Every structure is written in C-alpha cells, then in structure tokens.
Coordinates of C-alpha atoms in Angstrom, one line a residue:
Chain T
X1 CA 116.8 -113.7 108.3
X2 CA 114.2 -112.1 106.4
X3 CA 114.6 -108.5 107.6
X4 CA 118.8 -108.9 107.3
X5 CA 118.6 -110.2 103.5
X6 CA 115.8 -107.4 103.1
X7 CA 118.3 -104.3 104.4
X8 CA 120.9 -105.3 102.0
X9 CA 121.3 -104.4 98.5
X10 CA 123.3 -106.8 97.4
X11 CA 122.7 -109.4 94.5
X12 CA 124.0 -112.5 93.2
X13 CA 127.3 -113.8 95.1
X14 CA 127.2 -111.2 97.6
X15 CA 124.1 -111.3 98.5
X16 CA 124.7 -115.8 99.0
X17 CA 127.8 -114.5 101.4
X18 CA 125.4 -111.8 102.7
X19 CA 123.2 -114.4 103.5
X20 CA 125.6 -116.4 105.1
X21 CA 126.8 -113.8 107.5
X22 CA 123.2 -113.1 108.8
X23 CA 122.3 -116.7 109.4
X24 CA 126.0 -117.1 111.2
X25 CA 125.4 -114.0 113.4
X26 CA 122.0 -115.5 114.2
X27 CA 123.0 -119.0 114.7
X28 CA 125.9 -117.7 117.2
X29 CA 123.3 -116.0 119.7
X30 CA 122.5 -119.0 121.6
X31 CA 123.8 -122.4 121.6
X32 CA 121.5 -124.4 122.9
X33 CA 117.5 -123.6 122.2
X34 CA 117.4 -126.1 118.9
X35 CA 114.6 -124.5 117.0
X36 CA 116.7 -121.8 116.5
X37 CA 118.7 -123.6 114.4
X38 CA 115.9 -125.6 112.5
X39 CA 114.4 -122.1 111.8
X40 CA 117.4 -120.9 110.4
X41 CA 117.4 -123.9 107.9
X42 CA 114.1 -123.1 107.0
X43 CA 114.9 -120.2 106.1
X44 CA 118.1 -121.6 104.1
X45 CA 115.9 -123.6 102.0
X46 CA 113.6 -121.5 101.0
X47 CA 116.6 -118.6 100.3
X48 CA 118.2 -121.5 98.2
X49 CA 115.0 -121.8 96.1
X50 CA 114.1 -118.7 95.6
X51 CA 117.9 -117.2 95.1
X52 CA 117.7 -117.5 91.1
X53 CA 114.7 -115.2 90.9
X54 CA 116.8 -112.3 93.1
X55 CA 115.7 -109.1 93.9
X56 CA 112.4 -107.9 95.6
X57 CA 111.3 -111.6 94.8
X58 CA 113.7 -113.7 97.0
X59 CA 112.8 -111.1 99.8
X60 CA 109.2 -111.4 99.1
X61 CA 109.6 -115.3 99.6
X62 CA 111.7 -115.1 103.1
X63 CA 108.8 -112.3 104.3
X64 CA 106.4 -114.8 103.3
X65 CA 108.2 -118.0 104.9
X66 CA 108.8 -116.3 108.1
X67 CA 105.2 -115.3 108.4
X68 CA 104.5 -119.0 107.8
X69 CA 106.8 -119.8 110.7
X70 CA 105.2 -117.5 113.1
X71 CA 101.6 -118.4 112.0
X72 CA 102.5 -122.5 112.3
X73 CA 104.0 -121.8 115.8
X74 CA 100.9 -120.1 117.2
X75 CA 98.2 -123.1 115.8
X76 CA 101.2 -125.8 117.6
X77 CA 100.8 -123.7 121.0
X78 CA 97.2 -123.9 120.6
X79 CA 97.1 -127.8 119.2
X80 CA 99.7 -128.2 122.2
X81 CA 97.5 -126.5 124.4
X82 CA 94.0 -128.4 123.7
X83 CA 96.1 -131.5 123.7
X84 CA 98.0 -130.8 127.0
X85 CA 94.6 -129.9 128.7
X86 CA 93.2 -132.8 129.2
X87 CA 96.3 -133.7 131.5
X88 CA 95.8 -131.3 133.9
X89 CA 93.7 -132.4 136.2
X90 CA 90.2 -130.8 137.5
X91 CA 91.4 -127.7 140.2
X92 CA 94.7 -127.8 139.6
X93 CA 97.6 -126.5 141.3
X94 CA 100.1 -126.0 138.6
X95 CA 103.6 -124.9 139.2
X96 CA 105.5 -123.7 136.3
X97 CA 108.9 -122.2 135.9
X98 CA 110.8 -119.2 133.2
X99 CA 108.2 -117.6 130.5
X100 CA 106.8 -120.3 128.0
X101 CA 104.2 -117.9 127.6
X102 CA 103.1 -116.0 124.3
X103 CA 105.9 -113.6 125.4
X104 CA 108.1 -116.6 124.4
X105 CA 106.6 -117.9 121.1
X106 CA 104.4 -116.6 118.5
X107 CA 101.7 -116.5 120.8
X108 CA 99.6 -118.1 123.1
X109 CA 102.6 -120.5 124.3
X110 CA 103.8 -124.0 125.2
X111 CA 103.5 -124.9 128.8
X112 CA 101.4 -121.8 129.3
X113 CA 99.2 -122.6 126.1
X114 CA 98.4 -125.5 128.3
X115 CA 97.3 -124.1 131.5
X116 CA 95.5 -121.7 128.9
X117 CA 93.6 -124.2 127.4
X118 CA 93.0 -125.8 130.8
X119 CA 91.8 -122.5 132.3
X120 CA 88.8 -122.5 129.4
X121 CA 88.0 -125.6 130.7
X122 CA 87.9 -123.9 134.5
X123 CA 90.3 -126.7 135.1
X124 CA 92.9 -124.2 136.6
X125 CA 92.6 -123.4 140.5
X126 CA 96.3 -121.4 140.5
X127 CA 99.3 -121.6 138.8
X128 CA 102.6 -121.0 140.8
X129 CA 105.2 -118.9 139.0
X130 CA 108.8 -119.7 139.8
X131 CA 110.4 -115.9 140.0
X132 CA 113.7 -117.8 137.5
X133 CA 116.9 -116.8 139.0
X134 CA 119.0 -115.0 137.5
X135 CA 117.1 -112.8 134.5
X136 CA 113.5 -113.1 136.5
X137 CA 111.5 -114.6 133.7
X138 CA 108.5 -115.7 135.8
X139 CA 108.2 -112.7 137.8
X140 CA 108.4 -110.2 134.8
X141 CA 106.7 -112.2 132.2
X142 CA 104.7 -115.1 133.1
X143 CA 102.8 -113.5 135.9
X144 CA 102.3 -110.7 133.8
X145 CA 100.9 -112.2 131.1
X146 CA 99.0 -114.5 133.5
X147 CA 97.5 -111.4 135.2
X148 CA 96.5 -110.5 131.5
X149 CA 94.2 -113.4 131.1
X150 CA 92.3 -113.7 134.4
X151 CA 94.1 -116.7 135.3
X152 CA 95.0 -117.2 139.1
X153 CA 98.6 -116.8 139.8
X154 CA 101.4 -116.8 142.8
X155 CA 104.9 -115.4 142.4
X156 CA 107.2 -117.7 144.5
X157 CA 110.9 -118.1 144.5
X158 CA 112.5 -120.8 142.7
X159 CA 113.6 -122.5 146.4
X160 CA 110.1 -122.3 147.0
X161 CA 108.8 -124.4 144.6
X162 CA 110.0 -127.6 146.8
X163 CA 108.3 -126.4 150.1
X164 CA 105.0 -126.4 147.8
X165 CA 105.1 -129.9 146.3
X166 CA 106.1 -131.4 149.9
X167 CA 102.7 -129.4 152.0
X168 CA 100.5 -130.6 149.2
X169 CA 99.9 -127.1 147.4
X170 CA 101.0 -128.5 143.9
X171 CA 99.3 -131.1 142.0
X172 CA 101.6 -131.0 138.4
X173 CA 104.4 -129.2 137.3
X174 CA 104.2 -128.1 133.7
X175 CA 107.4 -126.4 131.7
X176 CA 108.2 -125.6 127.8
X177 CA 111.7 -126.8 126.9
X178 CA 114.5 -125.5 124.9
X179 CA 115.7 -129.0 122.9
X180 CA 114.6 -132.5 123.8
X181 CA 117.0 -135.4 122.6
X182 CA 116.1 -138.5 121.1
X183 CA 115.4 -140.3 124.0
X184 CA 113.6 -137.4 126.1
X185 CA 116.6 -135.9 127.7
X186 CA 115.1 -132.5 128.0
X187 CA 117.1 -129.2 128.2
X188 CA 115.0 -126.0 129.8
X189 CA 115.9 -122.8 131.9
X190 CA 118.1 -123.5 134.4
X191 CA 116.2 -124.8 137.7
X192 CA 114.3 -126.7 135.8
X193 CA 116.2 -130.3 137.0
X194 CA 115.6 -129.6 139.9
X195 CA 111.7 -129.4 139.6
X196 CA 111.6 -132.4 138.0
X197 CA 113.6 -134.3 140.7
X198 CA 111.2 -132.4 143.3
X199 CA 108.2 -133.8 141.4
X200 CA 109.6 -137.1 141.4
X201 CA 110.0 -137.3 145.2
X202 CA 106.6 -136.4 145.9
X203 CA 105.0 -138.2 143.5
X204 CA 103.6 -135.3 140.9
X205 CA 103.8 -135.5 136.8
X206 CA 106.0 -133.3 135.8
X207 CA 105.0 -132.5 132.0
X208 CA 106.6 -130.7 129.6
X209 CA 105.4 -129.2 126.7
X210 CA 107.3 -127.9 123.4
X211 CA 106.7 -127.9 119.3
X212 CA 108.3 -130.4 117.6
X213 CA 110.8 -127.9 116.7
X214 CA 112.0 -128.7 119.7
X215 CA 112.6 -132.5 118.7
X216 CA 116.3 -133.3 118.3
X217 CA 116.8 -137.0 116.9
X218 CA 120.2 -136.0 115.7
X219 CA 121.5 -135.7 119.7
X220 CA 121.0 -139.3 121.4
X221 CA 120.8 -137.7 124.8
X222 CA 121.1 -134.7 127.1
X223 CA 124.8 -135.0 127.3
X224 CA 125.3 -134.2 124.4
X225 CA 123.4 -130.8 124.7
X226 CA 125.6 -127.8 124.6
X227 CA 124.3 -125.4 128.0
X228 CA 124.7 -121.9 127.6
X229 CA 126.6 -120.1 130.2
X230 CA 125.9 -116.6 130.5
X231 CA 127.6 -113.4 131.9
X232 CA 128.0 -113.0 135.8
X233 CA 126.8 -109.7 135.5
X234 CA 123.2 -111.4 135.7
X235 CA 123.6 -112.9 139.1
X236 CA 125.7 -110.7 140.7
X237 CA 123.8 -107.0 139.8
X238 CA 120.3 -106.3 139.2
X239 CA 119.1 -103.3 138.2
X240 CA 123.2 -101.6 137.9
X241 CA 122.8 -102.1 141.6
X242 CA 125.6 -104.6 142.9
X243 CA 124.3 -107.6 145.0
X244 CA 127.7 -109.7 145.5
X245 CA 130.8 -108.4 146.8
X246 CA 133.3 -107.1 144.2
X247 CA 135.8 -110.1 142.5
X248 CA 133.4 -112.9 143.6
X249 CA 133.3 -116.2 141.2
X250 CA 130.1 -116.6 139.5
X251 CA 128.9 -119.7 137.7
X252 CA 125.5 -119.2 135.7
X253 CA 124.9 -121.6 133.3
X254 CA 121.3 -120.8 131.4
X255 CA 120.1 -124.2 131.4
X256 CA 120.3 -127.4 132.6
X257 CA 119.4 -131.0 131.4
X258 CA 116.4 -133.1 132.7
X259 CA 116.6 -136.7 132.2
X260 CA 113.4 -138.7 130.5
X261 CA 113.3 -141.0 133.3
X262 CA 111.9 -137.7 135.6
X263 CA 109.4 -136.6 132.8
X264 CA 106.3 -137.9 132.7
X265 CA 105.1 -136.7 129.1
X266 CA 105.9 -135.2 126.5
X267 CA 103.1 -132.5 125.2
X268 CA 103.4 -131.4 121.5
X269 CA 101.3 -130.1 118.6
X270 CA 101.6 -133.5 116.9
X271 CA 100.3 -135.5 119.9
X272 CA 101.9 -136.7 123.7
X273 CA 104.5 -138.9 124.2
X274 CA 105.1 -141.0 126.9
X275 CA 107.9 -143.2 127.7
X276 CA 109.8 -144.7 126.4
X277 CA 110.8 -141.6 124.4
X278 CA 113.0 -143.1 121.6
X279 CA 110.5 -144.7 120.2
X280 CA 107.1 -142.6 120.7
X281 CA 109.0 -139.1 120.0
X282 CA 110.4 -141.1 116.8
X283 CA 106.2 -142.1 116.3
X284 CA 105.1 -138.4 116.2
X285 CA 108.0 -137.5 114.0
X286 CA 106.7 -140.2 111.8
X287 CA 110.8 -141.2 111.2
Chain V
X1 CA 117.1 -108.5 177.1
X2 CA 120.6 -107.3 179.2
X3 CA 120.0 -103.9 177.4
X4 CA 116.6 -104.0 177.2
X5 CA 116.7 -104.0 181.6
X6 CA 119.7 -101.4 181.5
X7 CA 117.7 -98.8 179.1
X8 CA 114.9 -99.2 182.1
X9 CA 115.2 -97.3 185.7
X10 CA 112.2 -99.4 186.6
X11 CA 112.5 -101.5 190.0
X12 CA 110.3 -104.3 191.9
X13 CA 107.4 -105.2 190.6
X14 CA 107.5 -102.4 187.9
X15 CA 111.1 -104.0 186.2
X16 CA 109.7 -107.5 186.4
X17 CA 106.7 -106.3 184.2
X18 CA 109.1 -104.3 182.0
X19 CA 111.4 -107.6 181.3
X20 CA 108.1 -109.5 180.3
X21 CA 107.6 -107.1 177.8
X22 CA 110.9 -107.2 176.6
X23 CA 111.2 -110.8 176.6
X24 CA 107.9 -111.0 174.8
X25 CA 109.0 -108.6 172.2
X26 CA 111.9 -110.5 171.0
X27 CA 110.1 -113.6 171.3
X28 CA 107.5 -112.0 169.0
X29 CA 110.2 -111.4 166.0
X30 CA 110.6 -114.7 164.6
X31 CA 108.4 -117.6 165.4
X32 CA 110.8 -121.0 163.2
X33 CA 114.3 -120.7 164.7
X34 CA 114.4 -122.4 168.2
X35 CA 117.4 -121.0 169.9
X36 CA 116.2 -117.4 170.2
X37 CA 113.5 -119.0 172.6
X38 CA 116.5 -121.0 174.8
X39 CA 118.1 -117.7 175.5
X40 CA 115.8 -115.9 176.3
X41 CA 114.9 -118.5 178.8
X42 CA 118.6 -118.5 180.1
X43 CA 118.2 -115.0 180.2
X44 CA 115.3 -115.3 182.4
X45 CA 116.4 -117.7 184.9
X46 CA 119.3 -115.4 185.8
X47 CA 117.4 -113.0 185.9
X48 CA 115.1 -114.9 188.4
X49 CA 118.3 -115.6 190.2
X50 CA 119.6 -112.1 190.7
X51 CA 116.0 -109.9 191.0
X52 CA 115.8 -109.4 194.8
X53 CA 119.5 -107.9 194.3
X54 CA 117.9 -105.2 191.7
X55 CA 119.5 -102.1 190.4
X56 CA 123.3 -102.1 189.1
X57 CA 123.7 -105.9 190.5
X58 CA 120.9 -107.0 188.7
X59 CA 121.7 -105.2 185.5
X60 CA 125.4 -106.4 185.5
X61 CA 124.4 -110.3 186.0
X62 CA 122.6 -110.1 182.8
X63 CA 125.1 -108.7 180.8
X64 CA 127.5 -111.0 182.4
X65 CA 125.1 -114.0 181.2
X66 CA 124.8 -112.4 177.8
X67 CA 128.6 -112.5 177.3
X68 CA 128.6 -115.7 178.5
X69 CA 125.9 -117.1 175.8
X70 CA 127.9 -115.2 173.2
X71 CA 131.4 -117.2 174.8
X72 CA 130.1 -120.3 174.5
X73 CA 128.5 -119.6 171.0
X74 CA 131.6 -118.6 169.9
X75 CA 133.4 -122.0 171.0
X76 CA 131.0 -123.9 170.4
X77 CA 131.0 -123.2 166.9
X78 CA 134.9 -124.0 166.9
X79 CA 134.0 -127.3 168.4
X80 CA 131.5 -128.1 165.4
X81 CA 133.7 -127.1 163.2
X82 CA 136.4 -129.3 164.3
X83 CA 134.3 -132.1 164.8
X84 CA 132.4 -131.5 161.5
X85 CA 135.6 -131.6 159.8
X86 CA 136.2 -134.6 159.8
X87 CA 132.9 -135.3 157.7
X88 CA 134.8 -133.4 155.2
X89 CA 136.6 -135.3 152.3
X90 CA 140.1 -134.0 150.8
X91 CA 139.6 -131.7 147.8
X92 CA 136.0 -131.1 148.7
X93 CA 133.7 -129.1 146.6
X94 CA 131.4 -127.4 149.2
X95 CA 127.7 -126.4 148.4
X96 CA 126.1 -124.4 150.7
X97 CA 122.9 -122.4 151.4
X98 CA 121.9 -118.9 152.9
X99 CA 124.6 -117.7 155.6
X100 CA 125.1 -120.4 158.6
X101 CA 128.5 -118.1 159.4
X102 CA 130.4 -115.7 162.0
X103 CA 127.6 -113.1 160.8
X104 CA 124.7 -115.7 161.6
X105 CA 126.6 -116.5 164.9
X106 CA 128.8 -115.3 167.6
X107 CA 131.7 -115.8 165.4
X108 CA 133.1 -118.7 162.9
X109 CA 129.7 -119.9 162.3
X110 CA 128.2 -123.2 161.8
X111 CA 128.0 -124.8 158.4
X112 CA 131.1 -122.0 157.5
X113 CA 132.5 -122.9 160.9
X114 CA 132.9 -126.7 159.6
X115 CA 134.3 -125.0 155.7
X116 CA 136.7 -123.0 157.9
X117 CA 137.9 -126.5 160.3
X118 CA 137.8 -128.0 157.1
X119 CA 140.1 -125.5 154.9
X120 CA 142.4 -124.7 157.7
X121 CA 143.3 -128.9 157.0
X122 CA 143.5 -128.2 153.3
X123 CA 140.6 -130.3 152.3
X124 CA 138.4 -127.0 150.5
X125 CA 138.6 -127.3 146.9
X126 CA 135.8 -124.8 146.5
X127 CA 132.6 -123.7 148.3
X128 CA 129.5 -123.0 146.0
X129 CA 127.6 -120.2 148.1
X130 CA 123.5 -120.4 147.1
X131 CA 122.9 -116.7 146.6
X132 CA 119.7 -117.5 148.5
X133 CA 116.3 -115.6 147.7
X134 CA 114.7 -113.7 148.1
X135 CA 117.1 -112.1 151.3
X136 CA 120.8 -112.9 149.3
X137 CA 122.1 -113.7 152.3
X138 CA 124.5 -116.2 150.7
X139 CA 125.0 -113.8 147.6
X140 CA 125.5 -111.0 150.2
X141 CA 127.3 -112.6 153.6
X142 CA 128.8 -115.7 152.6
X143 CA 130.5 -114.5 149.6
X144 CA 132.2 -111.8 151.6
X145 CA 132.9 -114.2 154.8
X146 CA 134.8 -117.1 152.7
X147 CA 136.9 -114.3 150.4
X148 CA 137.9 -112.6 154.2
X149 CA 139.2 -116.1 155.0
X150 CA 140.6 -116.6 151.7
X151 CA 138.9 -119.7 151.0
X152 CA 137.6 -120.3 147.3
X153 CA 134.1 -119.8 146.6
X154 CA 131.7 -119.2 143.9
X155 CA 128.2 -117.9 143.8
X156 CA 125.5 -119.5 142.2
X157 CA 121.8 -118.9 142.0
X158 CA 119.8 -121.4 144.2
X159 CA 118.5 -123.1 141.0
X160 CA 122.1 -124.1 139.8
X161 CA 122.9 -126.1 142.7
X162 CA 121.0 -129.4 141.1
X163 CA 123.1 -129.1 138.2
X164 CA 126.4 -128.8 139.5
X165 CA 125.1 -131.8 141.8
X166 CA 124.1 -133.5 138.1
X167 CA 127.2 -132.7 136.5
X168 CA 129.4 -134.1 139.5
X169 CA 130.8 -130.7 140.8
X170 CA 129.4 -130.6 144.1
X171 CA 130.9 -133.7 146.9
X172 CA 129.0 -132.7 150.0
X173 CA 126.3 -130.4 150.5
X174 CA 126.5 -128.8 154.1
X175 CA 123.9 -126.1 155.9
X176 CA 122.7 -124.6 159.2
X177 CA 119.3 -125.6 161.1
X178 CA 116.8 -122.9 163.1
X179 CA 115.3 -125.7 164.6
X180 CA 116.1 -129.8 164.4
X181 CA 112.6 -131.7 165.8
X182 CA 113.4 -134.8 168.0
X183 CA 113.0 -137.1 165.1
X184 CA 115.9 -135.3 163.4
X185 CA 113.3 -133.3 161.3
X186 CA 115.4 -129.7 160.2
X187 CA 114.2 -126.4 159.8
X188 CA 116.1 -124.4 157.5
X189 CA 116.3 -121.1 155.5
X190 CA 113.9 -121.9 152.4
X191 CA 115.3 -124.3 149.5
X192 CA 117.1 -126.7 152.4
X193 CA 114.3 -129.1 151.4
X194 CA 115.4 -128.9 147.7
X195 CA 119.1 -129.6 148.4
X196 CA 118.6 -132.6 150.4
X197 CA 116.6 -133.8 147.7
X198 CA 118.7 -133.0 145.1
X199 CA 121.5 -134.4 147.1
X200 CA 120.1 -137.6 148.1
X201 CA 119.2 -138.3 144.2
X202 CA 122.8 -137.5 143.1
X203 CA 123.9 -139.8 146.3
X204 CA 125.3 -137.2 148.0
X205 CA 126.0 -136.7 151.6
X206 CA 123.8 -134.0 153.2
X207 CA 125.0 -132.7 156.7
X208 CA 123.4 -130.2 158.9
X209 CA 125.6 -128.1 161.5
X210 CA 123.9 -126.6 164.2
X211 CA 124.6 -126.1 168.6
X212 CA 122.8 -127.7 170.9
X213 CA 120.4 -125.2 171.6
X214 CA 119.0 -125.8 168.2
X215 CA 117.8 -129.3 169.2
X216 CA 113.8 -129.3 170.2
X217 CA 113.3 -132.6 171.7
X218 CA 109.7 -130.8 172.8
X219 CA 108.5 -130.6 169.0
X220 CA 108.5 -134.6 167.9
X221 CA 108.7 -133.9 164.1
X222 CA 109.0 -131.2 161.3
X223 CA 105.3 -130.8 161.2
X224 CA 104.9 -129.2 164.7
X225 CA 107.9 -126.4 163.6
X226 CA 106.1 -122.9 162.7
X227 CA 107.2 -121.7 159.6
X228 CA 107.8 -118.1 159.4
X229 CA 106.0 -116.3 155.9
X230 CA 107.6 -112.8 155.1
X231 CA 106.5 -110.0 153.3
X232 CA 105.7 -110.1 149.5
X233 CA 107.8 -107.5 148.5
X234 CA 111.3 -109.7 149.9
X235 CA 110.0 -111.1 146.5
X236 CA 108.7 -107.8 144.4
X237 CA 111.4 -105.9 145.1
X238 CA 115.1 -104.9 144.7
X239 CA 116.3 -102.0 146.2
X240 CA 113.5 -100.2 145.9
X241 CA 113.0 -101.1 142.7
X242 CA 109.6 -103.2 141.7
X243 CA 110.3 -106.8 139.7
X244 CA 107.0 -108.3 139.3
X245 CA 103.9 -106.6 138.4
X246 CA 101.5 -104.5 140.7
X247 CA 99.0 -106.9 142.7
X248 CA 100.9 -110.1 142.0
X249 CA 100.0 -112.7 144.7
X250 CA 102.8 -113.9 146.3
X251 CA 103.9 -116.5 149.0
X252 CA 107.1 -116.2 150.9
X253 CA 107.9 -118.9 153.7
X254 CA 111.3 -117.9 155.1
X255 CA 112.1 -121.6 156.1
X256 CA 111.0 -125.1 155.5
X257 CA 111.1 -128.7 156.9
X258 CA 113.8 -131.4 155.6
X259 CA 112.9 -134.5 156.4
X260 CA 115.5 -136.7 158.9
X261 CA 115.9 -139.4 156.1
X262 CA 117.6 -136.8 154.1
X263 CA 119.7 -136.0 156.4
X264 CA 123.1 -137.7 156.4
X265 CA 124.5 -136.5 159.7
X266 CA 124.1 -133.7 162.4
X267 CA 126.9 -132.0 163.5
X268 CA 126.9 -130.2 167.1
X269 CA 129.5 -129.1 169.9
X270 CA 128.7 -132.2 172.2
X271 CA 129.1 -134.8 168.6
X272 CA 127.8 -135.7 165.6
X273 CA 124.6 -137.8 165.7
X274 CA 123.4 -140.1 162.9
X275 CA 120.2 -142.1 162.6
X276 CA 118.2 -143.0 164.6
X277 CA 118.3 -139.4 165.6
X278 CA 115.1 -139.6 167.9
X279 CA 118.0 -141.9 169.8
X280 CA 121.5 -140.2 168.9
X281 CA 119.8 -136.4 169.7
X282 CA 118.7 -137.5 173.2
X283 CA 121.8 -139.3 173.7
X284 CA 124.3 -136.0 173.0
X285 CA 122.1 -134.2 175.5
X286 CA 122.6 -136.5 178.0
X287 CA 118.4 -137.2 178.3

C-alpha cells in the first residue's frame, strides 16, 4: 500500500480512489490468509488519518506504518518463538509442513521461530520438512533456510509424514496457519488436515503457531473460511515440463481447514492457548 | 527368468548355476512386494520339473509357465474386479493412490480392475487419482489408464485427499497391496497408511484389492514386511532438474504398513475377506 500510494501523483479525491484501487488489487490476491486483510486496514486507518495533510506527508506516514508492521511481526515471531519453546520437548523430532519460516514473515517466523527458539535451547534433535505438494514450499524454502541456521533437517514427502509418526520418528508436529476462527478452526497449506488427524492417531501434539493477526473472531468456525483454489498448472507441470497427461481434471485447493478438536495449542506472541478456544483465543485478544 | 534361461546356451550343472543367478537377481530388485518372490518360486519349480529335458524343452516350459502366470493375472484381476464391485456404491466418488492398474498388472489391474467392474455397472461418479510422490505414478499412469477407459477422473496431489474426505467428496477409498501379512497387515505404495487414517476418521470405507499371491501367511504382521527406501533424488529431483537444496538429508521409504483395523475389506480372485483376517485369509486359501 505504501509503495502504490507512493508511485502515484495524485492528490485529493483521486488520490482516496487511487487508494482504493491499490488496497482492492491487494485484497483480491488471496482469499483466504486473514492478516492480509487486517494489514490492509491498518494501512486504511492510518491513510484516513493522515489524508488531510496530503503530499509527501501522507506517504511519509504509510512508509512509516508499514515499517511498524514489519518490525511488530518479527518481535511476535520471536515472542512466539521463546513462548512456543518450551513446548517442544528435550531431543525432539519435529515434523513441520509449507515455509512458516522468515521466508514467510518479516523474519525469523511462526512455527519455525519455534523450532528456532528451541534449537538455542539444543532442544531440537531434527526437524522433518514435508516437500508441500503442489508449489514445494518445504523443499525450496524451509530446508533451505533450515540448512542456513545449523539446524538438523530431513526432506520427506508429504505421504511420508504418516509412515514417520506411526515408527516412532516424530515426537510433535508444529505448523504456522493462515486464519484461525473463533473457536480454533485453523486454515493452513493444504496437507495440513491431514497431519493433524495423523497426530491424532498416534497420539503426538500437533501445535500450531501464528500472530494474532491470524486471530479471526468475526468467522465462528472453519466453515466459514473461504479456501483458495489455485491453477492446475501447479500440479500437473513443474518446471514447463508436463507431468499429467494432456486434458486431465485437476483439483488443487491451497488450503484446507483443521478442526480445534485436532490441535493441541495454539502458540502466539500474546501467549498459548489451549482448548477450549472460544474462550482462551477471546482471553489473549483481551475481547 | 524364461528369458533370462533362453539368453543362456549354458547346460547341466552350468544352466542350473546360471538360473540361480538370475533368480537371485530379480529377487534382489525389490525387497516389500511379495508376489515377485511367488513367481519366481513357480518359476523354479517348473523349472525343477523340466531340467533333466534341458535345451529347447526346457527353455519352452518356462515360457509356457510365464504365459501362464501372466493368464491367470490377467483373469484374475477380472475376477476381483467383479467381485470387488459389488463393494462399490452407485454414484461413487473413487479415491485412489499410486497405480494398482493394467500397467501395474497383467492387464485390468487391481484397485482400477474393481473402478473398471464398477463403471462398466454405472456406479463411477468420479475417481480422484493421488498423483503419488515422489514416482507420480498416479499423476502419470492412472490418469492416462481411466481417460483410455473413458471413466471420469481427477488428479489431486496426495495431500488433498484428507480434504476432499473432510468436505464429503470422496465415498470409498480403494488401493493395491505388495504384500498383506497374515493378520491382514498391508503393505502399500507410501501414504496408504495416511488414507486409511484419513478414511477411518471421516468413516469411510477403506478396501484393499490385491490376488492371492499377495497374501504372506509366513510374515504374521506388518512389522516383519521389509520396507523398501529409494534414492534421495526420487525426492530432489524433476527431470533432471534439482528442487531442494544441495546436501539436504532426505528419507524416502517406497511403501509403508496399514494396519488391519483400518482396513474395511480385502478383495482377491478366490473372495473378499473381512475381519478376522488372520481367519478369513487362511480360509480363501484353503489352509
């Protein structure tokens, strides 16, 4: 928002319709990450207040907030992670699924700002990095940026995962999430259901950790969580090489929605929640 | 092993040693999946049978015994597939995993042979295919078998399948077996576990088509199967092309174990068997 309203010239009523046009096209990019759209308000508010001083002023301001936005989401991954630590158990096993790495935030991370504040503690034996069908998340970014920091990681494929918990190679299963309802339905990268169902079944916490950005009291549950669907493109090619015979049907929804009874905490920069969700997300909102 | 003995001009003593080594050579490819085992101890009892004839004789019994195994194959998958059918509710929405076709078989396959009964009555509303990492061998063969047949499928990535089983678009889940343990313990192309998992949590029915020759009443559980671990780069690579970065760890078991109470039924030529299996196995075989 800050770098559309700064590359136009316009002032006054063009520039409010201006405005309005950037935070549509931004808002229309993806439907169903929430703090996408509470950023976006952010920004609205602080364009509304500063709108009667115009010019280099009103862009000053929206530099200024965003940078507040950025700096605020890196001290919540690191809050988050110090917090979520002391979950992890000693030597663990962690699986983890898509990028909620520094790649994925303004650094440091959710679930990963977790297993990095866990790793200081020398808490982490390995960390197993689900590949994430279709885009590759994990195997691009999250063992990359594992690699990075000296912590112990294994690329495995997302079928994988399941194998793992039932031999006894996992010991929690830690993921960020895109929007959480207001009773703990949680919406994440697409697979990540099925983890938590996995967990379930052989008895491991599955925790997931996201800013209360992420918090959305407004949607009572998961239903009522739009889920992106993406192009086909992404499952049937990789790399402009074809993988999938021509004409086949394709379904490749982005995400999918976990519900609170499979998640056994809730890790934020504003504390952890536990079940039941209603009332202890509620608690940390102070609402 | 019939071409193996027909590329040789070895007799007597010197052909028996050369069909060891050929026998041990295919037995030395894959360790998990049962049936490779059986026929090459078919192949050896005929070939026990026909050695003090030697040369052509010898040579043409095999091949005769070979186009036997691939007969009865053959029908036998028709006979699952009519039997399995019946399992099969009108309108169905199929999900299957990997390829358990007429590529994986001697023709009309084994979980497909069942979709193909099943369609050929008009009950196929749609088959999801698991694209199947890291091989695609449901992205790549079963895409392509079911649009030959003109039977409706789509492709989805093996993460998808727990929310289409969530969001009530999946009836039945249906796969192949390597190798069923006496207990009713399958082996399976990796992420079977997962399904049955998923399925048995959305309280869906899970059925398992494989012949007889995949039964190992020898092996008393899952735990005693060998699962097969393939190379890293199945998982690194595309085509050639690198995914993950250089020196990434990675693990790679081609199959895993899915417990018997997940399993809903088993569907072979000589009948379907429920639980007990330990009793309903020995009692299709006739032991």
């Amino acid at each position: 928002v800050a770098l559309g309203v700064r590359a136009t010239p316009a002032e006054g009523a063009s520039l409010q319709a201006a405005f309005e046009g950037i935070c549509e096209e931004l808002r229309a990019t993806r439907p169903t990450a929430v703090n996408l759209f509470w950023a976006i308000e952010r920004m609205r508010r602080r364009f509304t207040e500063a709108f009667p001083r115009g010019g280099a002023v009103l862009r000053a301001a929206l530099l200024e907030e965003a940078l507040a936005i950025q700096a605020e989401d890196l001290e919540s991954c690191r809050r988050m992670g110090d917090l979520g630590a002391s979950l992890v158990p000693e030597g663990a096993r962690i699986l983890t699924h898509c990028n909620a790495g520094a790649l994925a935030t303004a650094g440091y991370g959710t679930a990963l700002g977790v297993v990095r504040s866990a790793a200081r503690q020398g808490k982490v034996r390995n960390v197993f990095a689900d590949e994430t069908r279709p885009y590759l998340q994990g195997a691009r970014l999250t063992t990359w940026e594992l690699a990075q920091d000296g912590i112990p990681a294994t690329l495995i494929t997302d079928s994988t995962a399941g194998h793992l918990m039932a031999t006894h190679e996992v010991d929690v299963v830690l993921v960020g999430a895109d929007r959480i309802a207001a009773n703990g339905d949680v919406a994440n990268k697409i697979g990540t259901y099925t983890l938590a169902v996995l967990a379930k079944e052989n008895n491991l916490p599955f925790l997931v950790a996201a800013p209360a950005s992420t918090f959305d009291l407004a949607t009572p549950s998961g239903e009522g969580i739009p889920i992106e669907e993406r192009s086909s493109a992404e499952v049937t090619h990789h790399g402009g090489r074809r993988l999938a015979p021509e004409g086949v049907r394709v379904r490749n929804p982005a995400f999918d929605v976990t519900p609170h009874r499979f998640v056994t905490a809730i890790i934020s920069e504003l504390g952890i929640a536990r079940p039941p969700y209603t009332e202890t997300l509620r608690g940390l909102l102070g609402r």
